[in-house]
């Protein structure tokens, strides 16, 4: 049994102490009120980890920071090692944040945890070409180069391929195609995946989580939610457990709902 | 008074690192003397200048650095930055030596920051709070520089810049 359920079960023992004593007996509000206090706070704490608003805010806060830090890390790596990571940027924009061809995405969420993966995006800019005015977009640049897949280039509208190689112009036979064994250079194969693993298996992701400031948000939120509502602070001889539970739910929703 | 916006924490870290590397005889300044410019070129270079210095640094151990990110949190006085240093050498033992030295120098949080603050050539406009190692990678053959090996060291640095009473840079 998880600890939040245990806490709820233990706190339920207080319910009978919150109900007023029989008519005629000496009434003492202290026991009922203290019990209501403890019951309320136990409910807030127990329901915290299952509260949807809290879970959403927790995940969003951490994901947003990772989603900033990881691309920054890749940008810096790409500037230092352009041969390895040029393929995850638009042409001639290596390390430039506005031209990334990758993005992080959450692939599943459960409770306070979430799983991440990355996606290599399609290139939208034309392959640099100073010899011809024709534009060609190598859309799957990032994924093909990352996988180190060979590509076959065949003439589509022209009758033959003409290109420069080693300073000389090569005229291919009519209709013949060429195969580029490693379009991004061998240095780029699997390099994004390697950088991704390095970030997420090392200390960098922990740094990112720390920098997200989720602890501050958590502390401020839980502090607000634990503040006992006025209704319970009033001197009464009977408290409704159902109402206190609702108050706990509302306090959590108001502390962790809304935007950051 | 004119405020010097050219000051940057990463340059101060670089100054300190170079001084410590020379003092500990890990680098020999004379090997980096350039006859062309008649001065010693500090072989800790920003990534943006790496292509220009490739020829000069050919075969010599050197370090290329870049800033990964920089952020101010709710406490806007304290800046939190990550710097990446890529160590290049043709000799694996030299990379290991520099990497271990940087680990020793920068892993001690506020103690490392204290050493930085005490270093006389650091600008008095900065106060470093903590420095520690966020990441170190294994040494691998470099894809960028043929024949070289390389390893990365990422530093996490928290610092403040001295400010005026209204919170602007001093």
Coordinates of C-alpha atoms in Angstrom, one line a residue:
Chain A
X1 CA 0.0 0.0 0.0
X2 CA 1.5 3.4 -0.9
X3 CA 2.2 5.9 1.8
X4 CA -0.5 8.4 0.7
X5 CA -3.2 5.7 1.1
X6 CA -1.8 4.7 4.5
X7 CA -2.0 8.4 5.6
X8 CA -5.6 8.7 4.5
X9 CA -6.4 5.5 6.4
X10 CA -4.7 6.7 9.5
X11 CA -6.3 10.1 9.3
X12 CA -9.8 8.5 8.9
X13 CA -9.4 7.6 12.6
X14 CA -9.8 11.2 13.4
X15 CA -13.3 11.4 11.8
X16 CA -15.1 10.2 14.9
X17 CA -13.3 12.8 17.0
X18 CA -14.6 15.7 14.8
X19 CA -18.3 14.9 15.4
X20 CA -20.0 16.7 18.3
X21 CA -20.7 14.9 21.5
X22 CA -24.2 13.7 22.5
X23 CA -26.6 16.3 23.8
X24 CA -26.2 16.9 27.5
X25 CA -22.5 15.9 27.7
X26 CA -19.9 18.6 28.3
X27 CA -18.9 20.0 24.9
X28 CA -15.2 20.6 24.2
X29 CA -14.4 22.1 20.8
X30 CA -10.6 21.6 21.2
X31 CA -10.5 17.9 20.3
X32 CA -12.8 18.3 17.4
X33 CA -10.9 21.3 16.1
X34 CA -7.4 19.8 16.5
X35 CA -8.6 16.6 14.8
X36 CA -10.0 18.7 11.9
X37 CA -6.7 20.5 11.5
X38 CA -4.7 17.3 11.4
X39 CA -7.3 15.6 9.1
X40 CA -7.2 18.5 6.7
X41 CA -3.4 18.6 6.4
X42 CA -3.2 14.8 6.1
X43 CA -5.7 15.0 3.2
X44 CA -3.7 17.7 1.5
X45 CA -0.4 15.8 1.8
X46 CA -2.0 12.4 0.9
X47 CA -3.7 13.8 -2.2
X48 CA -0.8 15.8 -3.4
X49 CA 0.9 13.2 -5.5
X50 CA -2.4 12.1 -7.1
X51 CA -3.6 15.7 -7.7
X52 CA -3.8 16.2 -11.5
X53 CA -3.0 19.9 -11.4
X54 CA 0.1 19.2 -9.3
X55 CA 1.2 16.4 -11.6
X56 CA 0.7 18.6 -14.6
X57 CA 2.6 21.5 -13.1
X58 CA 5.4 19.3 -11.9
X59 CA 5.9 17.7 -15.3
X60 CA 5.5 21.0 -17.2
X61 CA 8.0 22.8 -15.1
X62 CA 10.7 20.1 -15.5
X63 CA 10.0 19.4 -19.2
X64 CA 10.1 23.1 -20.1
X65 CA 13.6 23.5 -18.5
X66 CA 14.9 20.3 -20.1
X67 CA 13.4 21.5 -23.4
X68 CA 15.5 24.6 -23.1
X69 CA 18.7 23.2 -21.8
X70 CA 19.0 20.2 -24.0
X71 CA 18.8 22.1 -27.3
X72 CA 21.2 24.7 -25.9
X73 CA 23.7 21.9 -25.1
X74 CA 23.3 20.5 -28.6
X75 CA 23.9 24.0 -30.1
X76 CA 27.1 24.4 -28.1
X77 CA 28.3 20.9 -29.1
X78 CA 27.4 21.6 -32.7
X79 CA 29.5 24.8 -32.7
X80 CA 32.4 22.9 -31.2
X81 CA 31.9 19.8 -33.4
X82 CA 30.3 21.0 -36.6
X83 CA 31.3 17.9 -38.6
X84 CA 29.4 15.7 -36.1
X85 CA 26.2 17.7 -35.7
X86 CA 25.8 19.9 -38.8
X87 CA 23.1 17.6 -40.0
X88 CA 20.6 18.5 -37.3
X89 CA 20.5 22.1 -38.5
X90 CA 19.5 23.7 -41.7
X91 CA 22.3 24.1 -44.3
X92 CA 25.2 26.4 -43.1
X93 CA 23.4 27.2 -39.8
X94 CA 25.1 24.7 -37.5
X95 CA 24.6 25.5 -33.8
X96 CA 22.1 28.3 -34.6
X97 CA 19.0 27.9 -32.4
X98 CA 16.6 29.2 -35.0
X99 CA 17.5 26.5 -37.5
X100 CA 17.4 23.3 -35.5
X101 CA 16.1 20.2 -37.1
X102 CA 15.3 18.4 -33.9
X103 CA 12.9 18.7 -31.0
X104 CA 12.2 16.9 -27.8
X105 CA 8.8 15.4 -27.2
X106 CA 7.0 13.7 -24.3
X107 CA 6.0 10.3 -25.4
X108 CA 4.1 9.3 -22.2
X109 CA 3.0 10.7 -18.9
X110 CA 2.0 8.9 -15.8
X111 CA 1.6 10.5 -12.4
X112 CA 4.8 12.5 -11.8
X113 CA 6.9 10.8 -14.4
X114 CA 7.2 11.3 -18.1
X115 CA 9.2 9.7 -20.9
X116 CA 11.0 11.7 -23.5
X117 CA 12.2 11.1 -27.0
X118 CA 13.4 13.2 -29.8
X119 CA 12.2 13.8 -33.3
X120 CA 14.3 14.8 -36.3
X121 CA 12.5 17.4 -38.3
X122 CA 12.3 17.9 -42.1
X123 CA 14.6 20.4 -43.6
X124 CA 12.9 23.3 -45.4
X125 CA 15.9 25.1 -46.9
X126 CA 17.4 24.4 -50.3
X127 CA 20.6 22.5 -50.6
X128 CA 23.4 25.1 -51.2
X129 CA 24.2 25.2 -54.9
X130 CA 26.2 27.9 -56.6
X131 CA 26.2 26.2 -60.0
X132 CA 22.6 26.2 -60.8
X133 CA 19.5 28.2 -60.1
X134 CA 17.4 25.1 -59.5
X135 CA 16.4 24.6 -55.9
X136 CA 16.3 21.2 -54.2
X137 CA 15.3 20.5 -50.7
X138 CA 16.8 17.5 -49.0
X139 CA 13.9 17.2 -46.6
X140 CA 15.1 14.1 -44.7
X141 CA 18.6 15.5 -44.3
X142 CA 18.7 15.1 -40.5
X143 CA 17.3 11.6 -40.2
X144 CA 19.2 10.2 -43.3
X145 CA 22.6 11.7 -42.2
X146 CA 22.0 10.6 -38.6
X147 CA 21.4 7.1 -39.7
X148 CA 24.3 7.2 -42.1
X149 CA 22.1 5.9 -44.8
X150 CA 23.4 5.8 -48.4
X151 CA 21.3 7.8 -50.9
X152 CA 20.8 7.2 -54.6
X153 CA 20.6 10.3 -56.8
X154 CA 18.9 9.8 -60.1
X155 CA 18.0 12.3 -62.8
X156 CA 14.3 13.2 -62.8
X157 CA 13.6 15.8 -65.4
X158 CA 17.1 16.1 -66.9
X159 CA 18.4 13.3 -69.1
X160 CA 21.7 12.9 -67.1
X161 CA 23.4 14.0 -63.9
X162 CA 26.1 16.6 -64.2
X163 CA 28.1 17.6 -61.1
X164 CA 31.5 18.7 -59.9
X165 CA 33.8 16.2 -58.1
X166 CA 37.4 16.9 -57.1
X167 CA 37.4 20.1 -59.2
X168 CA 36.3 18.5 -62.4
X169 CA 32.9 18.4 -64.0
X170 CA 31.5 14.9 -64.2
X171 CA 28.9 14.0 -66.9
X172 CA 27.2 10.7 -66.0
X173 CA 25.8 8.4 -68.7
X174 CA 22.2 9.1 -69.7
X175 CA 19.8 8.0 -66.9
X176 CA 22.5 6.7 -64.7
X177 CA 22.4 7.4 -60.9
X178 CA 25.0 7.9 -58.3
X179 CA 25.1 6.6 -54.8
X180 CA 26.4 8.7 -52.0
X181 CA 27.6 6.3 -49.3
X182 CA 27.6 8.7 -46.4
X183 CA 25.7 11.9 -47.2
X184 CA 26.5 13.7 -44.0
X185 CA 30.0 12.4 -43.7
X186 CA 30.9 9.5 -41.5
X187 CA 31.5 11.8 -38.6
X188 CA 27.8 12.6 -38.3
X189 CA 26.4 9.1 -38.1
X190 CA 24.6 8.5 -34.8
X191 CA 26.2 11.6 -33.3
X192 CA 22.9 13.2 -32.3
X193 CA 21.8 10.0 -30.6
X194 CA 25.1 9.9 -28.8
X195 CA 24.8 13.5 -27.6
X196 CA 21.2 12.8 -26.5
X197 CA 22.3 9.8 -24.5
X198 CA 25.2 11.8 -23.0
X199 CA 22.8 14.5 -21.8
X200 CA 20.2 12.2 -20.4
X201 CA 22.4 9.5 -18.8
X202 CA 24.8 11.9 -17.2
X203 CA 24.7 14.8 -14.7
X204 CA 23.4 17.4 -17.2
X205 CA 19.8 16.3 -17.0
X206 CA 19.9 16.5 -13.2
X207 CA 21.3 20.0 -13.5
X208 CA 18.4 20.9 -15.7
X209 CA 15.9 19.5 -13.3
X210 CA 17.5 21.4 -10.5
X211 CA 17.5 24.6 -12.5
X212 CA 13.8 24.2 -13.3
X213 CA 13.0 25.6 -9.9
X214 CA 10.3 22.9 -9.3
X215 CA 11.4 22.8 -5.6
X216 CA 10.5 26.5 -5.2
X217 CA 7.1 26.0 -6.9
X218 CA 6.5 22.9 -4.8
X219 CA 7.4 24.6 -1.6
X220 CA 5.3 27.7 -2.3
X221 CA 2.3 25.6 -3.5
X222 CA 2.3 23.1 -0.6
X223 CA 2.7 26.0 1.8
X224 CA -0.5 27.6 0.5
X225 CA -2.4 24.4 0.3
X226 CA -1.5 23.4 3.9
X227 CA -2.8 26.7 5.3
X228 CA -5.9 25.6 7.2
X229 CA -9.1 27.2 5.8
X230 CA -11.1 29.7 7.8
X231 CA -14.0 27.3 8.2
X232 CA -11.8 24.9 10.2
X233 CA -10.2 27.6 12.2
X234 CA -13.6 28.8 13.5
X235 CA -14.5 27.3 16.9
X236 CA -17.0 24.5 16.2
X237 CA -18.1 21.4 18.0
X238 CA -18.7 19.4 14.8
X239 CA -16.7 19.2 11.6
X240 CA -17.8 17.4 8.4
X241 CA -15.1 15.1 7.2
X242 CA -16.6 15.2 3.7
X243 CA -16.4 19.0 3.6
X244 CA -12.8 19.0 4.9
X245 CA -11.8 16.5 2.1
X246 CA -13.4 18.9 -0.4
X247 CA -11.5 21.8 1.1
X248 CA -8.3 19.9 0.7
X249 CA -9.1 19.2 -2.9
X250 CA -9.9 22.8 -3.6
X251 CA -6.8 24.0 -1.9
X252 CA -4.6 21.8 -4.0
X253 CA -6.4 22.8 -7.2
X254 CA -6.0 26.5 -6.3
X255 CA -2.3 26.1 -5.3
X256 CA -1.2 24.1 -8.3
X257 CA -3.7 25.0 -10.9
X258 CA -3.4 27.9 -13.3
X259 CA -0.4 29.0 -15.2
X260 CA 3.1 29.3 -13.9
Chain B
X1 CA 31.2 56.3 -15.4
X2 CA 31.1 54.0 -18.4
X3 CA 30.0 50.5 -17.7
X4 CA 32.1 47.8 -19.4
X5 CA 29.6 45.5 -21.1
X6 CA 32.5 43.6 -22.7
X7 CA 33.2 41.9 -19.4
X8 CA 32.1 38.3 -19.4
X9 CA 32.4 35.6 -16.8
X10 CA 33.7 33.0 -19.2
X11 CA 36.7 35.2 -20.0
X12 CA 37.4 35.4 -16.3
X13 CA 37.2 31.7 -15.9
X14 CA 39.5 31.4 -18.9
X15 CA 42.1 33.7 -17.4
X16 CA 42.1 31.8 -14.2
X17 CA 42.3 28.4 -15.9
X18 CA 45.2 29.5 -18.1
X19 CA 47.1 30.9 -15.1
X20 CA 46.6 27.7 -13.2
X21 CA 47.6 25.5 -16.1
X22 CA 50.9 27.4 -16.5
X23 CA 51.6 27.6 -12.8
X24 CA 51.2 23.8 -12.6
X25 CA 53.4 23.3 -15.6
X26 CA 50.7 21.6 -17.6
X27 CA 51.2 24.1 -20.5
X28 CA 54.4 25.8 -21.4
X29 CA 53.8 29.3 -22.5
X30 CA 56.8 29.5 -24.8
X31 CA 55.4 26.8 -27.0
X32 CA 52.6 29.1 -27.9
X33 CA 54.6 32.2 -28.8
X34 CA 53.7 33.5 -32.2
X35 CA 56.4 35.3 -34.2
X36 CA 53.8 36.8 -36.4
X37 CA 52.0 38.7 -33.7
X38 CA 55.1 38.7 -31.3
X39 CA 53.1 37.5 -28.4
X40 CA 52.0 34.4 -26.7
X41 CA 48.6 33.1 -27.9
X42 CA 46.7 31.6 -25.1
X43 CA 45.6 28.2 -26.4
X44 CA 42.2 28.4 -24.7
X45 CA 40.2 29.8 -27.6
X46 CA 36.5 30.6 -28.1
X47 CA 34.9 28.2 -30.6
X48 CA 34.2 31.1 -32.9
X49 CA 38.0 31.6 -33.4
X50 CA 38.8 28.0 -33.7
X51 CA 39.1 27.9 -37.5
X52 CA 41.5 30.9 -37.6
X53 CA 43.8 29.3 -35.1
X54 CA 43.8 25.7 -36.5
X55 CA 47.0 26.2 -38.4
X56 CA 48.8 27.8 -35.5
X57 CA 47.6 25.1 -33.0
X58 CA 48.3 22.3 -35.4
X59 CA 49.6 19.3 -33.4
X60 CA 49.6 21.3 -30.1
X61 CA 47.4 20.6 -27.2
X62 CA 44.7 23.3 -26.8
X63 CA 41.3 24.0 -25.4
X64 CA 38.2 25.3 -27.2
X65 CA 35.4 26.8 -25.2
X66 CA 31.8 27.9 -25.6
X67 CA 29.0 29.0 -23.5
X68 CA 26.1 26.4 -23.4
X69 CA 23.5 28.6 -21.7
X70 CA 23.0 31.4 -19.3
X71 CA 20.0 32.1 -17.1
X72 CA 18.9 34.3 -14.3
X73 CA 16.4 32.7 -12.0
X74 CA 13.9 34.4 -9.6
X75 CA 16.9 35.7 -7.8
X76 CA 18.0 38.0 -10.6
X77 CA 21.3 38.8 -8.9
X78 CA 22.7 35.4 -9.5
X79 CA 23.6 34.2 -13.0
X80 CA 23.7 30.5 -13.6
X81 CA 25.8 29.5 -16.6
X82 CA 27.3 26.4 -18.2
X83 CA 30.6 26.5 -20.0
X84 CA 31.9 23.7 -22.2
X85 CA 35.6 23.2 -22.6
X86 CA 36.8 20.8 -25.3
X87 CA 40.4 19.6 -24.7
X88 CA 42.3 18.6 -27.9
X89 CA 45.6 16.8 -27.9
X90 CA 47.3 14.1 -30.0
X91 CA 48.4 12.4 -26.8
X92 CA 45.8 10.8 -24.6
X93 CA 47.8 11.3 -21.4
X94 CA 47.9 15.0 -22.0
X95 CA 44.1 15.1 -22.3
X96 CA 43.8 13.1 -19.1
X97 CA 46.2 15.4 -17.3
X98 CA 44.2 18.5 -18.3
X99 CA 40.9 16.9 -17.6
X100 CA 42.0 15.7 -14.1
X101 CA 43.5 19.0 -13.4
X102 CA 40.2 20.8 -14.3
X103 CA 38.3 18.3 -12.2
X104 CA 40.6 19.0 -9.2
X105 CA 40.4 22.8 -9.7
X106 CA 36.7 23.2 -10.4
X107 CA 34.8 20.5 -8.6
X108 CA 34.7 22.1 -5.1
X109 CA 31.7 24.4 -5.4
X110 CA 32.2 27.4 -3.2
X111 CA 35.9 26.5 -2.5
X112 CA 36.6 26.6 -6.3
X113 CA 34.7 30.0 -6.4
X114 CA 36.7 31.3 -3.5
X115 CA 40.0 30.5 -5.4
X116 CA 38.6 32.3 -8.4
X117 CA 37.7 35.3 -6.4
X118 CA 41.1 35.4 -4.8
X119 CA 42.9 35.3 -8.1
X120 CA 44.2 38.9 -8.6
X121 CA 43.7 39.1 -12.3
X122 CA 40.0 38.4 -12.1
X123 CA 37.9 41.5 -12.7
X124 CA 36.7 43.0 -9.4
X125 CA 33.2 43.4 -11.0
X126 CA 32.5 39.7 -10.5
X127 CA 31.9 37.6 -7.5
X128 CA 31.8 33.9 -8.1
X129 CA 29.6 31.9 -5.8
X130 CA 29.9 28.2 -6.9
X131 CA 31.7 26.3 -9.6
X132 CA 31.5 22.6 -10.2
X133 CA 31.8 20.0 -12.8
X134 CA 28.5 19.3 -14.5
X135 CA 29.8 16.7 -17.0
X136 CA 33.0 15.1 -18.3
X137 CA 33.1 12.9 -21.3
X138 CA 35.5 10.1 -22.2
X139 CA 38.5 10.8 -24.5
X140 CA 37.7 9.9 -28.1
X141 CA 39.2 10.5 -31.5
X142 CA 38.2 13.9 -32.7
X143 CA 36.1 14.1 -35.8
X144 CA 36.8 17.8 -36.2
X145 CA 40.6 17.8 -36.0
X146 CA 42.2 14.9 -37.8
X147 CA 44.8 13.1 -35.6
X148 CA 43.6 14.8 -32.4
X149 CA 41.8 13.2 -29.5
X150 CA 39.3 15.2 -27.5
X151 CA 37.3 15.3 -24.3
X152 CA 34.7 17.7 -23.0
X153 CA 34.5 19.3 -19.5
X154 CA 31.3 21.2 -18.7
X155 CA 31.4 23.6 -15.8
X156 CA 28.3 24.9 -13.9
X157 CA 29.1 28.4 -12.7
X158 CA 27.0 30.7 -10.5
X159 CA 28.2 34.3 -10.1
X160 CA 27.0 37.8 -9.6
X161 CA 28.2 41.0 -11.2
X162 CA 28.6 44.0 -8.9
X163 CA 25.7 46.3 -9.2
X164 CA 24.6 49.9 -8.4
X165 CA 21.9 50.6 -5.8
X166 CA 19.3 50.5 -8.5
X167 CA 20.4 47.1 -9.7
X168 CA 22.3 48.0 -12.9
X169 CA 25.8 46.7 -13.7
X170 CA 28.5 48.6 -11.9

